Backbone as XML, in Angstrom:
<?xml version="1.0"?>
<chain id="A" units="angstrom">
  <residue number="1" name="MET">
    <atom name="N" x="111.266" y="121.207" z="101.351"/>
    <atom name="CA" x="111.380" y="119.949" z="102.040"/>
    <atom name="C" x="110.731" y="120.060" z="103.425"/>
  </residue>
  <residue number="2" name="PHE">
    <atom name="N" x="110.903" y="121.196" z="104.052"/>
    <atom name="CA" x="110.351" y="121.394" z="105.402"/>
    <atom name="C" x="108.829" y="121.279" z="105.388"/>
  </residue>
  <residue number="3" name="LYS">
    <atom name="N" x="108.177" y="121.944" z="104.452"/>
    <atom name="CA" x="106.728" y="121.919" z="104.386"/>
    <atom name="C" x="106.184" y="120.528" z="104.119"/>
  </residue>
  <residue number="4" name="ILE">
    <atom name="N" x="106.823" y="119.839" z="103.189"/>
    <atom name="CA" x="106.368" y="118.482" z="102.843"/>
    <atom name="C" x="106.597" y="117.534" z="104.014"/>
  </residue>
  <residue number="5" name="SER">
    <atom name="N" x="107.710" y="117.670" z="104.715"/>
    <atom name="CA" x="107.988" y="116.816" z="105.865"/>
    <atom name="C" x="107.010" y="117.082" z="106.989"/>
  </residue>
  <residue number="6" name="VAL">
    <atom name="N" x="106.686" y="118.326" z="107.237"/>
    <atom name="CA" x="105.707" y="118.653" z="108.297"/>
    <atom name="C" x="104.353" y="118.059" z="107.941"/>
  </residue>
  <residue number="7" name="LEU">
    <atom name="N" x="103.954" y="118.187" z="106.694"/>
    <atom name="CA" x="102.680" y="117.629" z="106.277"/>
    <atom name="C" x="102.655" y="116.108" z="106.398"/>
  </residue>
  <residue number="8" name="LEU">
    <atom name="N" x="103.732" y="115.457" z="105.951"/>
    <atom name="CA" x="103.825" y="113.997" z="106.041"/>
    <atom name="C" x="103.758" y="113.528" z="107.481"/>
  </residue>
  <residue number="9" name="TYR">
    <atom name="N" x="104.573" y="114.104" z="108.348"/>
    <atom name="CA" x="104.616" y="113.629" z="109.738"/>
    <atom name="C" x="103.349" y="114.031" z="110.488"/>
  </residue>
  <residue number="10" name="ALA">
    <atom name="N" x="102.697" y="115.115" z="110.135"/>
    <atom name="CA" x="101.426" y="115.474" z="110.762"/>
    <atom name="C" x="100.352" y="114.428" z="110.412"/>
  </residue>
  <residue number="11" name="CYS">
    <atom name="N" x="100.341" y="114.007" z="109.153"/>
    <atom name="CA" x="99.373" y="112.980" z="108.733"/>
    <atom name="C" x="99.672" y="111.657" z="109.436"/>
  </residue>
  <residue number="12" name="LEU">
    <atom name="N" x="100.942" y="111.249" z="109.489"/>
    <atom name="CA" x="101.310" y="110.024" z="110.165"/>
    <atom name="C" x="100.976" y="110.053" z="111.653"/>
  </residue>
  <residue number="13" name="TYR">
    <atom name="N" x="101.262" y="111.184" z="112.280"/>
    <atom name="CA" x="101.007" y="111.368" z="113.711"/>
    <atom name="C" x="99.506" y="111.222" z="114.007"/>
  </residue>
  <residue number="14" name="THR">
    <atom name="N" x="98.693" y="111.894" z="113.197"/>
    <atom name="CA" x="97.257" y="111.827" z="113.377"/>
    <atom name="C" x="96.713" y="110.411" z="113.141"/>
  </residue>
  <residue number="15" name="ALA">
    <atom name="N" x="97.189" y="109.774" z="112.097"/>
    <atom name="CA" x="96.713" y="108.423" z="111.773"/>
    <atom name="C" x="97.091" y="107.432" z="112.885"/>
  </residue>
  <residue number="16" name="VAL">
    <atom name="N" x="98.287" y="107.528" z="113.413"/>
    <atom name="CA" x="98.731" y="106.612" z="114.453"/>
    <atom name="C" x="97.938" y="106.837" z="115.759"/>
  </residue>
  <residue number="17" name="LEU">
    <atom name="N" x="97.707" y="108.091" z="116.093"/>
    <atom name="CA" x="96.919" y="108.357" z="117.312"/>
    <atom name="C" x="95.471" y="107.872" z="117.159"/>
  </residue>
  <residue number="18" name="ILE">
    <atom name="N" x="94.864" y="108.100" z="116.035"/>
    <atom name="CA" x="93.482" y="107.636" z="115.811"/>
    <atom name="C" x="93.434" y="106.120" z="115.840"/>
  </residue>
  <residue number="19" name="ALA">
    <atom name="N" x="94.393" y="105.482" z="115.185"/>
    <atom name="CA" x="94.415" y="104.010" z="115.185"/>
    <atom name="C" x="94.628" y="103.482" z="116.602"/>
  </residue>
  <residue number="20" name="GLY">
    <atom name="N" x="95.466" y="104.131" z="117.385"/>
    <atom name="CA" x="95.679" y="103.702" z="118.772"/>
    <atom name="C" x="94.438" y="103.822" z="119.602"/>
  </residue>
  <residue number="21" name="VAL">
    <atom name="N" x="93.702" y="104.907" z="119.460"/>
    <atom name="CA" x="92.455" y="105.086" z="120.201"/>
    <atom name="C" x="91.442" y="104.041" z="119.781"/>
  </residue>
  <residue number="22" name="LEU">
    <atom name="N" x="91.305" y="103.778" z="118.495"/>
    <atom name="CA" x="90.351" y="102.783" z="118.021"/>
    <atom name="C" x="90.718" y="101.380" z="118.539"/>
  </residue>
  <residue number="23" name="LEU">
    <atom name="N" x="91.985" y="101.043" z="118.486"/>
    <atom name="CA" x="92.411" y="99.715" z="118.993"/>
    <atom name="C" x="92.206" y="99.610" z="120.499"/>
  </residue>
  <residue number="24" name="TRP">
    <atom name="N" x="92.487" y="100.676" z="121.246"/>
    <atom name="CA" x="92.277" y="100.652" z="122.688"/>
    <atom name="C" x="90.799" y="100.454" z="123.008"/>
  </residue>
  <residue number="25" name="ASN">
    <atom name="N" x="89.920" y="101.188" z="122.312"/>
    <atom name="CA" x="88.492" y="101.040" z="122.529"/>
    <atom name="C" x="88.005" y="99.634" z="122.207"/>
  </residue>
  <residue number="26" name="ALA">
    <atom name="N" x="88.522" y="99.068" z="121.125"/>
    <atom name="CA" x="88.124" y="97.692" z="120.755"/>
    <atom name="C" x="88.619" y="96.685" z="121.809"/>
  </residue>
  <residue number="27" name="ALA">
    <atom name="N" x="89.832" y="96.861" z="122.292"/>
    <atom name="CA" x="90.358" y="95.954" z="123.315"/>
    <atom name="C" x="89.591" y="96.096" z="124.625"/>
  </residue>
  <residue number="28" name="GLN">
    <atom name="N" x="89.198" y="97.309" z="124.962"/>
    <atom name="CA" x="88.454" y="97.532" z="126.189"/>
    <atom name="C" x="87.044" y="96.959" z="126.097"/>
  </residue>
  <residue number="29" name="ARG">
    <atom name="N" x="86.399" y="97.139" z="124.975"/>
    <atom name="CA" x="85.045" y="96.613" z="124.791"/>
    <atom name="C" x="84.984" y="95.091" z="124.739"/>
  </residue>
  <residue number="30" name="SER">
    <atom name="N" x="86.044" y="94.479" z="124.235"/>
    <atom name="CA" x="86.073" y="93.032" z="124.141"/>
    <atom name="C" x="86.485" y="92.375" z="125.449"/>
  </residue>
  <residue number="31" name="GLY">
    <atom name="N" x="86.936" y="93.158" z="126.414"/>
    <atom name="CA" x="87.323" y="92.593" z="127.704"/>
    <atom name="C" x="88.769" y="92.174" z="127.782"/>
  </residue>
  <residue number="32" name="LEU">
    <atom name="N" x="89.516" y="92.456" z="126.759"/>
    <atom name="CA" x="90.934" y="92.067" z="126.713"/>
    <atom name="C" x="91.758" y="92.799" z="127.788"/>
  </residue>
  <residue number="33" name="VAL">
    <atom name="N" x="91.446" y="94.060" z="128.027"/>
    <atom name="CA" x="92.193" y="94.856" z="129.009"/>
    <atom name="C" x="91.992" y="94.265" z="130.413"/>
  </residue>
  <residue number="34" name="GLU">
    <atom name="N" x="90.761" y="93.938" z="130.751"/>
    <atom name="CA" x="90.497" y="93.376" z="132.079"/>
    <atom name="C" x="91.183" y="92.016" z="132.255"/>
  </residue>
  <residue number="35" name="LYS">
    <atom name="N" x="91.156" y="91.202" z="131.205"/>
    <atom name="CA" x="91.829" y="89.909" z="131.280"/>
    <atom name="C" x="93.334" y="90.075" z="131.466"/>
  </residue>
  <residue number="36" name="LEU">
    <atom name="N" x="93.926" y="91.023" z="130.769"/>
    <atom name="CA" x="95.350" y="91.275" z="130.908"/>
    <atom name="C" x="95.679" y="91.795" z="132.307"/>
  </residue>
  <residue number="37" name="GLU">
    <atom name="N" x="94.843" y="92.687" z="132.848"/>
    <atom name="CA" x="95.057" y="93.197" z="134.184"/>
    <atom name="C" x="94.968" y="92.083" z="135.214"/>
  </residue>
  <residue number="38" name="SER">
    <atom name="N" x="93.985" y="91.202" z="135.087"/>
    <atom name="CA" x="93.857" y="90.105" z="136.070"/>
    <atom name="C" x="95.002" y="89.117" z="135.912"/>
  </residue>
  <residue number="39" name="PHE">
    <atom name="N" x="95.465" y="88.861" z="134.695"/>
    <atom name="CA" x="96.597" y="87.958" z="134.500"/>
    <atom name="C" x="97.865" y="88.499" z="135.140"/>
  </residue>
  <residue number="40" name="ILE">
    <atom name="N" x="98.136" y="89.797" z="134.940"/>
    <atom name="CA" x="99.332" y="90.409" z="135.540"/>
    <atom name="C" x="99.220" y="90.425" z="137.063"/>
  </residue>
  <residue number="41" name="THR">
    <atom name="N" x="98.017" y="90.658" z="137.599"/>
    <atom name="CA" x="97.814" y="90.634" z="139.035"/>
    <atom name="C" x="98.117" y="89.267" z="139.611"/>
  </residue>
  <residue number="42" name="GLU">
    <atom name="N" x="97.670" y="88.203" z="138.938"/>
    <atom name="CA" x="97.915" y="86.827" z="139.401"/>
    <atom name="C" x="99.391" y="86.459" z="139.298"/>
  </residue>
  <residue number="43" name="VAL">
    <atom name="N" x="99.982" y="86.689" z="138.163"/>
    <atom name="CA" x="101.365" y="86.258" z="137.931"/>
    <atom name="C" x="102.353" y="87.072" z="138.760"/>
  </residue>
  <residue number="44" name="GLY">
    <atom name="N" x="102.120" y="88.347" z="138.882"/>
    <atom name="CA" x="103.054" y="89.204" z="139.595"/>
    <atom name="C" x="102.820" y="89.310" z="141.069"/>
  </residue>
  <residue number="45" name="SER">
    <atom name="N" x="101.791" y="88.664" z="141.598"/>
    <atom name="CA" x="101.445" y="88.720" z="143.022"/>
    <atom name="C" x="101.234" y="90.162" z="143.490"/>
  </residue>
  <residue number="46" name="TYR">
    <atom name="N" x="100.559" y="90.939" z="142.662"/>
    <atom name="CA" x="100.229" y="92.314" z="143.018"/>
    <atom name="C" x="98.850" y="92.357" z="143.658"/>
  </residue>
  <residue number="47" name="GLU">
    <atom name="N" x="98.606" y="93.378" z="144.451"/>
    <atom name="CA" x="97.250" y="93.552" z="145.024"/>
    <atom name="C" x="96.289" y="94.014" z="143.934"/>
  </residue>
  <residue number="48" name="SER">
    <atom name="N" x="96.723" y="94.977" z="143.141"/>
    <atom name="CA" x="95.924" y="95.436" z="142.013"/>
    <atom name="C" x="96.857" y="95.941" z="140.925"/>
  </residue>
  <residue number="49" name="TRP">
    <atom name="N" x="96.425" y="95.797" z="139.728"/>
    <atom name="CA" x="97.183" y="96.254" z="138.579"/>
    <atom name="C" x="96.190" y="96.840" z="137.598"/>
  </residue>
  <residue number="50" name="LYS">
    <atom name="N" x="96.287" y="98.113" z="137.319"/>
    <atom name="CA" x="95.362" y="98.783" z="136.414"/>
    <atom name="C" x="96.146" y="99.448" z="135.281"/>
  </residue>
  <residue number="51" name="ILE">
    <atom name="N" x="95.611" y="99.325" z="134.097"/>
    <atom name="CA" x="96.183" y="99.977" z="132.939"/>
    <atom name="C" x="95.308" y="101.188" z="132.639"/>
  </residue>
  <residue number="52" name="ASP">
    <atom name="N" x="95.902" y="102.378" z="132.681"/>
    <atom name="CA" x="95.149" y="103.606" z="132.450"/>
    <atom name="C" x="95.353" y="104.052" z="131.004"/>
  </residue>
  <residue number="53" name="GLY">
    <atom name="N" x="94.292" y="103.996" z="130.212"/>
    <atom name="CA" x="94.371" y="104.352" z="128.808"/>
    <atom name="C" x="94.698" y="105.801" z="128.564"/>
  </residue>
  <residue number="54" name="MET">
    <atom name="N" x="94.236" y="106.678" z="129.436"/>
    <atom name="CA" x="94.492" y="108.119" z="129.251"/>
    <atom name="C" x="95.973" y="108.444" z="129.422"/>
  </residue>
  <residue number="55" name="VAL">
    <atom name="N" x="96.628" y="107.769" z="130.387"/>
    <atom name="CA" x="98.058" y="108.000" z="130.581"/>
    <atom name="C" x="98.837" y="107.508" z="129.373"/>
  </residue>
  <residue number="56" name="ILE">
    <atom name="N" x="98.451" y="106.349" z="128.870"/>
    <atom name="CA" x="99.097" y="105.797" z="127.676"/>
    <atom name="C" x="98.928" y="106.748" z="126.492"/>
  </residue>
  <residue number="57" name="TYR">
    <atom name="N" x="97.721" y="107.287" z="126.326"/>
    <atom name="CA" x="97.452" y="108.218" z="125.233"/>
    <atom name="C" x="98.278" y="109.490" z="125.357"/>
  </residue>
  <residue number="58" name="GLN">
    <atom name="N" x="98.354" y="110.038" z="126.573"/>
    <atom name="CA" x="99.113" y="111.293" z="126.781"/>
    <atom name="C" x="100.604" y="111.078" z="126.491"/>
  </residue>
  <residue number="59" name="ARG">
    <atom name="N" x="101.131" y="109.972" z="126.923"/>
    <atom name="CA" x="102.559" y="109.708" z="126.672"/>
    <atom name="C" x="102.809" y="109.420" z="125.208"/>
  </residue>
  <residue number="60" name="ALA">
    <atom name="N" x="101.903" y="108.708" z="124.569"/>
    <atom name="CA" x="102.055" y="108.446" z="123.136"/>
    <atom name="C" x="101.983" y="109.742" z="122.335"/>
  </residue>
  <residue number="61" name="ARG">
    <atom name="N" x="101.142" y="110.674" z="122.803"/>
    <atom name="CA" x="101.032" y="111.961" z="122.127"/>
    <atom name="C" x="102.341" y="112.738" z="122.212"/>
  </residue>
  <residue number="62" name="ILE">
    <atom name="N" x="102.950" y="112.742" z="123.381"/>
    <atom name="CA" x="104.210" y="113.470" z="123.579"/>
    <atom name="C" x="105.333" y="112.793" z="122.786"/>
  </residue>
  <residue number="63" name="VAL">
    <atom name="N" x="105.436" y="111.462" z="122.864"/>
    <atom name="CA" x="106.473" y="110.743" z="122.125"/>
    <atom name="C" x="106.288" y="110.931" z="120.629"/>
  </residue>
  <residue number="64" name="GLY">
    <atom name="N" x="105.040" y="110.936" z="120.166"/>
    <atom name="CA" x="104.783" y="111.150" z="118.740"/>
    <atom name="C" x="105.215" y="112.524" z="118.271"/>
  </residue>
  <residue number="65" name="LEU">
    <atom name="N" x="104.959" y="113.538" z="119.086"/>
    <atom name="CA" x="105.409" y="114.877" z="118.731"/>
    <atom name="C" x="106.920" y="114.964" z="118.652"/>
  </residue>
  <residue number="66" name="VAL">
    <atom name="N" x="107.602" y="114.343" z="119.608"/>
    <atom name="CA" x="109.065" y="114.345" z="119.598"/>
    <atom name="C" x="109.590" y="113.633" z="118.353"/>
  </residue>
  <residue number="67" name="LEU">
    <atom name="N" x="109.015" y="112.465" z="118.041"/>
    <atom name="CA" x="109.479" y="111.712" z="116.876"/>
    <atom name="C" x="109.175" y="112.461" z="115.569"/>
  </residue>
  <residue number="68" name="ALA">
    <atom name="N" x="108.033" y="113.124" z="115.498"/>
    <atom name="CA" x="107.706" y="113.886" z="114.299"/>
    <atom name="C" x="108.676" y="115.044" z="114.124"/>
  </residue>
  <residue number="69" name="THR">
    <atom name="N" x="109.013" y="115.740" z="115.216"/>
    <atom name="CA" x="109.956" y="116.832" z="115.146"/>
    <atom name="C" x="111.335" y="116.352" z="114.713"/>
  </residue>
  <residue number="70" name="VAL">
    <atom name="N" x="111.769" y="115.243" z="115.279"/>
    <atom name="CA" x="113.062" y="114.676" z="114.892"/>
    <atom name="C" x="113.051" y="114.246" z="113.420"/>
  </residue>
  <residue number="71" name="GLY">
    <atom name="N" x="111.936" y="113.666" z="112.988"/>
    <atom name="CA" x="111.827" y="113.238" z="111.588"/>
    <atom name="C" x="111.899" y="114.396" z="110.629"/>
  </residue>
  <residue number="72" name="VAL">
    <atom name="N" x="111.220" y="115.508" z="110.942"/>
    <atom name="CA" x="111.259" y="116.675" z="110.103"/>
    <atom name="C" x="112.673" y="117.234" z="110.032"/>
  </residue>
  <residue number="73" name="ALA">
    <atom name="N" x="113.306" y="117.339" z="111.192"/>
    <atom name="CA" x="114.689" y="117.859" z="111.227"/>
    <atom name="C" x="115.624" y="116.954" z="110.425"/>
  </residue>
  <residue number="74" name="PHE">
    <atom name="N" x="115.484" y="115.655" z="110.566"/>
    <atom name="CA" x="116.326" y="114.710" z="109.831"/>
    <atom name="C" x="116.126" y="114.863" z="108.320"/>
  </residue>
  <residue number="75" name="ASN">
    <atom name="N" x="114.878" y="114.958" z="107.887"/>
    <atom name="CA" x="114.621" y="115.122" z="106.445"/>
    <atom name="C" x="115.230" y="116.393" z="105.890"/>
  </residue>
  <residue number="76" name="VAL">
    <atom name="N" x="115.108" y="117.487" z="106.652"/>
    <atom name="CA" x="115.664" y="118.762" z="106.187"/>
    <atom name="C" x="117.196" y="118.703" z="106.119"/>
  </residue>
  <residue number="77" name="VAL">
    <atom name="N" x="117.817" y="118.133" z="107.137"/>
    <atom name="CA" x="119.285" y="118.011" z="107.142"/>
    <atom name="C" x="119.762" y="117.119" z="106.001"/>
  </residue>
  <residue number="78" name="MET">
    <atom name="N" x="119.073" y="116.028" z="105.753"/>
    <atom name="CA" x="119.467" y="115.136" z="104.665"/>
    <atom name="C" x="119.282" y="115.797" z="103.291"/>
  </residue>
  <residue number="79" name="ALA">
    <atom name="N" x="118.257" y="116.612" z="103.129"/>
    <atom name="CA" x="118.073" y="117.344" z="101.868"/>
    <atom name="C" x="119.197" y="118.356" z="101.666"/>
  </residue>
  <residue number="80" name="ILE">
    <atom name="N" x="119.583" y="119.027" z="102.740"/>
    <atom name="CA" x="120.697" y="119.978" z="102.662"/>
    <atom name="C" x="121.994" y="119.254" z="102.308"/>
  </residue>
  <residue number="81" name="MET">
    <atom name="N" x="122.230" y="118.134" z="102.963"/>
    <atom name="CA" x="123.448" y="117.350" z="102.684"/>
    <atom name="C" x="123.480" y="116.880" z="101.225"/>
  </residue>
  <residue number="82" name="PHE">
    <atom name="N" x="122.325" y="116.385" z="100.730"/>
    <atom name="CA" x="122.244" y="115.924" z="99.361"/>
    <atom name="C" x="122.554" y="117.065" z="98.390"/>
  </residue>
  <residue number="83" name="ASN">
    <atom name="N" x="121.993" y="118.230" z="98.644"/>
    <atom name="CA" x="122.253" y="119.364" z="97.739"/>
    <atom name="C" x="123.699" y="119.822" z="97.804"/>
  </residue>
  <residue number="84" name="LEU">
    <atom name="N" x="124.302" y="119.820" z="98.974"/>
    <atom name="CA" x="125.708" y="120.201" z="99.082"/>
    <atom name="C" x="126.614" y="119.202" z="98.378"/>
  </residue>
  <residue number="85" name="ILE">
    <atom name="N" x="126.354" y="117.938" z="98.558"/>
    <atom name="CA" x="127.171" y="116.919" z="97.903"/>
    <atom name="C" x="126.993" y="116.974" z="96.380"/>
  </residue>
  <residue number="86" name="SER">
    <atom name="N" x="125.773" y="117.224" z="95.921"/>
    <atom name="CA" x="125.533" y="117.356" z="94.477"/>
    <atom name="C" x="126.268" y="118.561" z="93.906"/>
  </residue>
  <residue number="87" name="ASP">
    <atom name="N" x="126.308" y="119.653" z="94.649"/>
    <atom name="CA" x="127.053" y="120.816" z="94.196"/>
    <atom name="C" x="128.541" y="120.555" z="94.150"/>
  </residue>
  <residue number="88" name="LEU">
    <atom name="N" x="129.046" y="119.814" z="95.130"/>
    <atom name="CA" x="130.478" y="119.500" z="95.189"/>
    <atom name="C" x="130.907" y="118.569" z="94.056"/>
  </residue>
  <residue number="89" name="THR">
    <atom name="N" x="130.121" y="117.532" z="93.830"/>
    <atom name="CA" x="130.526" y="116.516" z="92.863"/>
    <atom name="C" x="129.972" y="116.755" z="91.462"/>
  </residue>
  <residue number="90" name="GLY">
    <atom name="N" x="129.101" y="117.702" z="91.339"/>
    <atom name="CA" x="128.532" y="117.952" z="90.011"/>
    <atom name="C" x="127.260" y="117.160" z="89.764"/>
  </residue>
  <residue number="91" name="GLY">
    <atom name="N" x="126.854" y="116.393" z="90.734"/>
    <atom name="CA" x="125.614" y="115.616" z="90.589"/>
    <atom name="C" x="125.800" y="114.385" z="89.757"/>
  </residue>
  <residue number="92" name="VAL">
    <atom name="N" x="124.709" y="113.741" z="89.459"/>
    <atom name="CA" x="124.707" y="112.543" z="88.648"/>
    <atom name="C" x="123.924" y="112.848" z="87.384"/>
  </residue>
  <residue number="93" name="ARG">
    <atom name="N" x="124.535" y="112.551" z="86.271"/>
    <atom name="CA" x="123.877" y="112.778" z="84.985"/>
    <atom name="C" x="123.501" y="111.435" z="84.398"/>
  </residue>
  <residue number="94" name="VAL">
    <atom name="N" x="122.244" y="111.303" z="84.041"/>
    <atom name="CA" x="121.744" y="110.060" z="83.466"/>
    <atom name="C" x="121.326" y="110.332" z="82.036"/>
  </residue>
  <residue number="95" name="THR">
    <atom name="N" x="121.855" y="109.505" z="81.133"/>
    <atom name="CA" x="121.505" y="109.618" z="79.722"/>
    <atom name="C" x="120.815" y="108.318" z="79.308"/>
  </residue>
  <residue number="96" name="VAL">
    <atom name="N" x="119.660" y="108.477" z="78.719"/>
    <atom name="CA" x="118.892" y="107.320" z="78.276"/>
    <atom name="C" x="118.963" y="107.283" z="76.756"/>
  </residue>
  <residue number="97" name="LEU">
    <atom name="N" x="119.445" y="106.173" z="76.243"/>
    <atom name="CA" x="119.530" y="105.976" z="74.804"/>
    <atom name="C" x="118.422" y="105.036" z="74.353"/>
  </residue>
  <residue number="98" name="GLU">
    <atom name="N" x="117.800" y="105.400" z="73.283"/>
    <atom name="CA" x="116.768" y="104.534" z="72.749"/>
    <atom name="C" x="117.394" y="103.657" z="71.687"/>
  </residue>
  <residue number="99" name="ASP">
    <atom name="N" x="117.289" y="102.391" z="71.889"/>
    <atom name="CA" x="117.878" y="101.410" z="70.975"/>
    <atom name="C" x="116.753" y="100.799" z="70.146"/>
  </residue>
  <residue number="100" name="GLU">
    <atom name="N" x="116.751" y="101.161" z="68.855"/>
    <atom name="CA" x="115.705" y="100.614" z="67.997"/>
    <atom name="C" x="116.243" y="99.363" z="67.324"/>
  </residue>
  <residue number="101" name="ARG">
    <atom name="N" x="115.581" y="98.294" z="67.571"/>
    <atom name="CA" x="115.964" y="97.025" z="66.927"/>
    <atom name="C" x="114.832" y="96.596" z="66.013"/>
  </residue>
  <residue number="102" name="ARG">
    <atom name="N" x="115.268" y="96.115" z="64.869"/>
    <atom name="CA" x="114.283" y="95.661" z="63.908"/>
    <atom name="C" x="113.928" y="94.215" z="64.239"/>
  </residue>
  <residue number="103" name="PRO">
    <atom name="N" x="112.679" y="93.886" z="64.030"/>
    <atom name="CA" x="112.317" y="92.462" z="64.280"/>
    <atom name="C" x="113.030" y="91.576" z="63.253"/>
  </residue>
  <residue number="104" name="PRO">
    <atom name="N" x="113.365" y="90.362" z="63.654"/>
    <atom name="CA" x="114.076" y="89.466" z="62.714"/>
    <atom name="C" x="113.235" y="89.138" z="61.477"/>
  </residue>
  <residue number="105" name="ALA">
    <atom name="N" x="113.906" y="89.051" z="60.362"/>
    <atom name="CA" x="113.215" y="88.753" z="59.092"/>
    <atom name="C" x="112.821" y="87.281" z="59.071"/>
  </residue>
  <residue number="106" name="ARG">
    <atom name="N" x="111.679" y="87.031" z="58.480"/>
    <atom name="CA" x="111.197" y="85.642" z="58.412"/>
    <atom name="C" x="111.533" y="85.001" z="57.135"/>
  </residue>
</chain>
């Protein structure tokens, strides 16, 4: 479970970071970031308001690592709990019966 969880969260972490960078670049190229900065400067009566993409990326990277670590730990603990409960209760046994029905006679 540990290996699969690490692989899953590593893929998710990478995909989210790449998507974030691509979206930030698209917003910056389209001028959306500058418009947002000027809007916040006007509404908030600030002298200047700048959004630094590198700071956002660095913090997202750290938060992503923390969330991935917590996710891996949670998956491992839940797998252990499931196995312990299955050992205690004997697990769940599922029996599938095949019911053959004849088509109605004409």
